[in-house]
């Protein structure tokens, strides 16, 4: 039971210091939204939406736009619904607590999936194929996926809990999208500062702050061990060799 409690303590959904559960700056997010360019009245889908910060900003950028956020984490869904209500978007952004792979609605103007390709039991190709099928002809896809910047070391693989073939290079990802009919309009990747801030504000930082505030808690040692393991995995493993690419694609 303590392992579940530790995960809950460091979870992203409960971390109010994280604007989004991905390495992303405000400036970078604004560029993604501008490249997606949702038109007034656009229908937007986010598969694996988390609490839907990017979805809500996309909806806010286009008068009359509406969005569906599909997410299995109940804590993230609850946070998303609360945020949507606070921002006057409850009637425009709807959250659905179902697996992304089970969502079948289509005809969207924009389909989004950031760091959620694991939601499909197959491969990155399956995720991209699903996104392409969800949008109308002339629509766009925003896809975020991990890539290697250089050949991964055993420490990098261990830090991510990844196998050598789980991720490819940026060019391989672009070519994969092209092979199913998706052409890149904009390609960017999270930089080291975005990653460092994400890790510092995310589970590592949240866990450390909790441990500092609760020195006598029965879970203090376990939370500290989790923080130390994550630090080793990032700073001693995948930092500088792995990142997240953001592809704005047209069909």
Short mmCIF file of C-alpha atoms in Angstrom, two decimals:
data_model
loop_
_atom_site.label_atom_id
_atom_site.label_comp_id
_atom_site.label_asym_id
_atom_site.label_seq_id
_atom_site.Cartn_x
_atom_site.Cartn_y
_atom_site.Cartn_z
CA UNK A 1 0.00 0.00 0.00
CA UNK A 2 2.88 2.40 0.76
CA UNK A 3 4.09 2.27 -2.85
CA UNK A 4 0.70 3.54 -4.02
CA UNK A 5 0.81 6.27 -1.37
CA UNK A 6 4.28 7.34 -2.50
CA UNK A 7 3.12 7.52 -6.13
CA UNK A 8 0.16 9.64 -5.05
CA UNK A 9 2.44 12.02 -3.17
CA UNK A 10 4.63 12.66 -6.21
CA UNK A 11 1.91 12.41 -8.88
CA UNK A 12 1.65 15.12 -11.52
CA UNK A 13 -2.12 15.58 -11.25
CA UNK A 14 -1.84 16.78 -7.66
CA UNK A 15 1.12 19.09 -8.32
CA UNK A 16 -0.05 22.69 -8.64
CA UNK A 17 3.47 23.79 -9.64
CA UNK A 18 3.08 21.95 -12.95
CA UNK A 19 1.14 23.83 -15.59
CA UNK A 20 1.37 20.82 -17.92
CA UNK A 21 2.62 17.30 -17.46
CA UNK A 22 5.27 17.63 -20.15
CA UNK A 23 8.51 19.63 -20.58
CA UNK A 24 7.06 22.78 -22.11
CA UNK A 25 7.60 26.52 -21.62
CA UNK A 26 4.97 29.22 -22.04
CA UNK A 27 6.69 30.50 -25.19
CA UNK A 28 6.94 27.01 -26.67
CA UNK A 29 3.27 26.31 -25.92
CA UNK A 30 2.24 29.54 -27.60
CA UNK A 31 4.13 28.54 -30.75
CA UNK A 32 2.44 25.14 -30.80
CA UNK A 33 -0.98 26.75 -30.48
CA UNK A 34 -0.18 29.24 -33.24
CA UNK A 35 0.97 26.44 -35.54
CA UNK A 36 -2.16 24.39 -34.85
CA UNK A 37 -4.20 27.51 -35.67
CA UNK A 38 -7.66 26.24 -34.69
CA UNK A 39 -10.39 28.14 -36.56
CA UNK A 40 -13.49 29.61 -34.93
CA UNK A 41 -15.86 26.80 -34.05
CA UNK A 42 -13.15 24.13 -34.31
CA UNK A 43 -13.66 20.70 -32.76
CA UNK A 44 -10.54 19.57 -30.89
CA UNK A 45 -9.67 16.16 -29.45
CA UNK A 46 -6.91 15.47 -26.93
CA UNK A 47 -6.17 11.77 -26.36
CA UNK A 48 -4.34 11.30 -23.08
CA UNK A 49 -5.18 14.86 -22.13
CA UNK A 50 -4.18 14.80 -18.47
CA UNK A 51 -5.86 17.80 -16.87
CA UNK A 52 -6.17 19.43 -20.29
CA UNK A 53 -4.19 22.66 -19.94
CA UNK A 54 -3.06 22.61 -23.58
CA UNK A 55 -6.54 21.57 -24.72
CA UNK A 56 -8.11 24.47 -22.85
CA UNK A 57 -5.65 26.97 -24.31
CA UNK A 58 -6.33 25.68 -27.81
CA UNK A 59 -10.07 26.06 -27.22
CA UNK A 60 -9.57 29.55 -25.76
CA UNK A 61 -7.61 30.57 -28.86
CA UNK A 62 -10.58 30.09 -31.20
CA UNK A 63 -14.04 31.64 -30.62
CA UNK A 64 -16.69 28.97 -30.37
CA UNK A 65 -14.21 26.10 -30.38
CA UNK A 66 -14.94 23.03 -28.25
CA UNK A 67 -12.78 20.18 -27.04
CA UNK A 68 -12.92 16.60 -25.79
CA UNK A 69 -10.26 15.50 -23.31
CA UNK A 70 -9.84 11.73 -23.02
CA UNK A 71 -7.96 10.59 -19.91
CA UNK A 72 -7.99 7.57 -17.59
CA UNK A 73 -6.45 9.18 -14.48
CA UNK A 74 -9.39 10.24 -12.28
CA UNK A 75 -7.28 12.78 -10.39
CA UNK A 76 -6.26 14.47 -13.67
CA UNK A 77 -9.86 14.46 -14.91
CA UNK A 78 -11.04 16.03 -11.65
CA UNK A 79 -8.37 18.73 -11.89
CA UNK A 80 -9.28 19.39 -15.53
CA UNK A 81 -12.99 19.77 -14.80
CA UNK A 82 -12.21 22.12 -11.93
CA UNK A 83 -9.94 24.27 -14.10
CA UNK A 84 -12.45 24.33 -16.94
CA UNK A 85 -15.14 25.52 -14.55
CA UNK A 86 -12.92 28.23 -13.09
CA UNK A 87 -12.09 29.51 -16.59
CA UNK A 88 -15.67 29.51 -17.85
CA UNK A 89 -15.01 26.59 -20.20
CA UNK A 90 -17.18 23.90 -18.63
CA UNK A 91 -19.59 23.97 -21.59
CA UNK A 92 -16.79 23.96 -24.18
CA UNK A 93 -14.26 21.47 -22.76
CA UNK A 94 -15.54 18.05 -21.76
CA UNK A 95 -13.45 15.37 -20.07
CA UNK A 96 -14.10 11.67 -20.63
CA UNK A 97 -12.62 9.10 -18.24
CA UNK A 98 -12.05 6.36 -20.82
CA UNK A 99 -8.93 4.83 -22.45
CA UNK A 100 -7.64 6.76 -25.46
CA UNK A 101 -7.53 3.57 -27.53
CA UNK A 102 -11.29 3.16 -27.05
CA UNK A 103 -12.27 6.62 -28.34
CA UNK A 104 -13.98 6.33 -31.73
CA UNK A 105 -15.44 9.78 -32.52
CA UNK A 106 -13.98 11.43 -35.61
CA UNK A 107 -14.40 14.48 -37.82
CA UNK A 108 -12.28 16.70 -35.58
CA UNK A 109 -10.42 19.74 -36.89
CA UNK A 110 -7.45 19.03 -34.62
CA UNK A 111 -6.36 15.90 -32.77
CA UNK A 112 -3.72 16.10 -30.03
CA UNK A 113 -1.71 13.51 -28.15
CA UNK A 114 1.34 14.50 -26.09
CA UNK A 115 3.53 11.78 -24.59
CA UNK A 116 0.66 9.29 -24.60
CA UNK A 117 1.51 6.80 -27.33
CA UNK A 118 1.76 4.14 -24.61
CA UNK A 119 -2.05 4.36 -24.41
CA UNK A 120 -2.21 2.24 -27.54
CA UNK A 121 -1.26 -1.43 -27.13
CA UNK A 122 0.68 -1.42 -30.39
CA UNK A 123 3.22 1.13 -31.54
CA UNK A 124 3.77 4.81 -32.24
CA UNK A 125 2.48 4.05 -35.73
CA UNK A 126 -0.82 2.94 -34.21
CA UNK A 127 -1.09 6.16 -32.21
CA UNK A 128 -0.41 8.33 -35.27
CA UNK A 129 -2.85 6.28 -37.37
CA UNK A 130 -5.56 6.79 -34.77
CA UNK A 131 -4.95 10.55 -34.67
CA UNK A 132 -5.01 10.78 -38.46
CA UNK A 133 -8.31 8.89 -38.57
CA UNK A 134 -9.83 11.23 -35.99
CA UNK A 135 -9.44 14.41 -38.06
CA UNK A 136 -11.34 15.54 -41.13
CA UNK A 137 -9.58 16.05 -44.49
CA UNK A 138 -7.54 19.23 -44.15
CA UNK A 139 -7.35 18.88 -40.36
CA UNK A 140 -4.25 18.93 -38.20
CA UNK A 141 -2.55 16.71 -35.66
CA UNK A 142 -0.32 17.75 -32.76
CA UNK A 143 1.78 14.80 -31.65
CA UNK A 144 4.33 14.73 -28.85
CA UNK A 145 6.66 11.74 -28.65
CA UNK A 146 9.98 10.84 -27.07
CA UNK A 147 13.08 10.75 -29.25
CA UNK A 148 16.74 9.97 -28.75
CA UNK A 149 19.15 12.82 -29.45
CA UNK A 150 22.02 10.35 -29.47
CA UNK A 151 22.55 6.63 -29.01
CA UNK A 152 21.17 5.75 -25.57
CA UNK A 153 23.50 4.42 -22.91
CA UNK A 154 22.44 1.61 -20.56
CA UNK A 155 22.02 4.28 -17.85
CA UNK A 156 19.72 6.34 -20.09
CA UNK A 157 17.60 3.31 -20.88
CA UNK A 158 17.44 2.35 -17.22
CA UNK A 159 16.52 5.88 -16.17
CA UNK A 160 13.54 5.86 -18.51
CA UNK A 161 12.68 2.23 -17.96
CA UNK A 162 12.93 1.86 -21.74
CA UNK A 163 14.06 -0.77 -24.22
CA UNK A 164 16.43 0.16 -27.09
CA UNK A 165 13.67 0.09 -29.71
CA UNK A 166 11.04 2.02 -27.77
CA UNK A 167 12.05 5.37 -29.29
CA UNK A 168 13.81 6.48 -32.47
CA UNK A 169 15.39 9.67 -33.76
CA UNK A 170 13.55 12.86 -34.70
CA UNK A 171 13.93 12.16 -38.40
CA UNK A 172 12.62 8.63 -37.95
CA UNK A 173 9.53 10.04 -36.22
CA UNK A 174 8.94 12.55 -39.03
CA UNK A 175 9.31 9.82 -41.66
CA UNK A 176 6.94 7.57 -39.74
CA UNK A 177 4.29 10.31 -39.75
CA UNK A 178 4.83 10.81 -43.48
CA UNK A 179 4.36 7.11 -44.14
CA UNK A 180 0.75 7.32 -42.98
CA UNK A 181 0.00 10.56 -44.81
CA UNK A 182 0.86 13.17 -42.18
CA UNK A 183 3.19 16.00 -43.31
CA UNK A 184 5.07 18.17 -40.82
CA UNK A 185 4.16 21.86 -40.65
CA UNK A 186 6.26 22.60 -37.57
CA UNK A 187 8.79 20.46 -35.69
CA UNK A 188 10.22 21.45 -32.31
CA UNK A 189 11.67 19.64 -29.32
CA UNK A 190 11.86 20.33 -25.60
CA UNK A 191 15.22 21.83 -24.66
CA UNK A 192 17.30 21.12 -21.56
CA UNK A 193 15.92 24.06 -19.61
CA UNK A 194 12.36 22.88 -20.20
CA UNK A 195 13.34 19.39 -19.06
CA UNK A 196 15.28 20.61 -16.02
CA UNK A 197 12.35 22.73 -14.86
CA UNK A 198 9.90 19.92 -15.55
CA UNK A 199 11.92 17.46 -13.47
CA UNK A 200 12.55 20.02 -10.71
CA UNK A 201 8.91 21.04 -10.45
CA UNK A 202 7.59 17.54 -11.16
CA UNK A 203 7.94 14.35 -9.11
CA UNK A 204 11.55 14.99 -8.07
CA UNK A 205 10.88 18.47 -6.74
CA UNK A 206 7.46 17.69 -5.32
CA UNK A 207 8.78 14.64 -3.51
CA UNK A 208 11.73 16.56 -2.09
CA UNK A 209 9.52 19.42 -0.91
CA UNK A 210 7.14 16.95 0.74
CA UNK A 211 10.03 15.15 2.48
CA UNK A 212 11.39 18.46 3.77
CA UNK A 213 7.99 19.38 5.20
CA UNK A 214 7.35 15.93 6.74
CA UNK A 215 10.64 14.74 8.30
CA UNK A 216 8.91 12.44 10.80
CA UNK A 217 6.32 10.90 8.46
CA UNK A 218 6.37 7.07 8.22
CA UNK A 219 6.80 7.35 4.42
CA UNK A 220 9.68 9.82 4.58
CA UNK A 221 12.36 7.25 3.80
CA UNK A 222 10.39 5.76 0.90
CA UNK A 223 9.65 9.15 -0.65
CA UNK A 224 13.31 10.14 -0.31
CA UNK A 225 14.36 6.88 -1.97
CA UNK A 226 11.92 7.53 -4.84
CA UNK A 227 13.31 11.04 -5.30
CA UNK A 228 16.89 9.73 -5.27
CA UNK A 229 16.05 7.05 -7.85
CA UNK A 230 14.42 9.61 -10.14
CA UNK A 231 17.38 11.97 -9.78
CA UNK A 232 19.77 9.18 -10.71
CA UNK A 233 17.60 8.20 -13.68
CA UNK A 234 17.47 11.76 -15.03
CA UNK A 235 20.77 13.44 -14.14
CA UNK A 236 22.80 10.25 -14.39
CA UNK A 237 20.82 8.75 -17.25
CA UNK A 238 18.69 10.33 -19.95
CA UNK A 239 19.42 14.06 -19.49
CA UNK A 240 20.89 15.41 -22.74
CA UNK A 241 20.24 12.21 -24.69
CA UNK A 242 16.43 11.99 -24.65
CA UNK A 243 13.74 14.59 -25.22
CA UNK A 244 10.17 15.09 -26.35
CA UNK A 245 9.46 16.17 -29.91
CA UNK A 246 6.35 18.15 -30.81
CA UNK A 247 5.11 17.67 -34.38
CA UNK A 248 2.33 19.82 -35.87
CA UNK A 249 1.12 17.76 -38.82
CA UNK A 250 -1.36 18.23 -41.64
CA UNK A 251 -3.36 15.60 -43.46
#
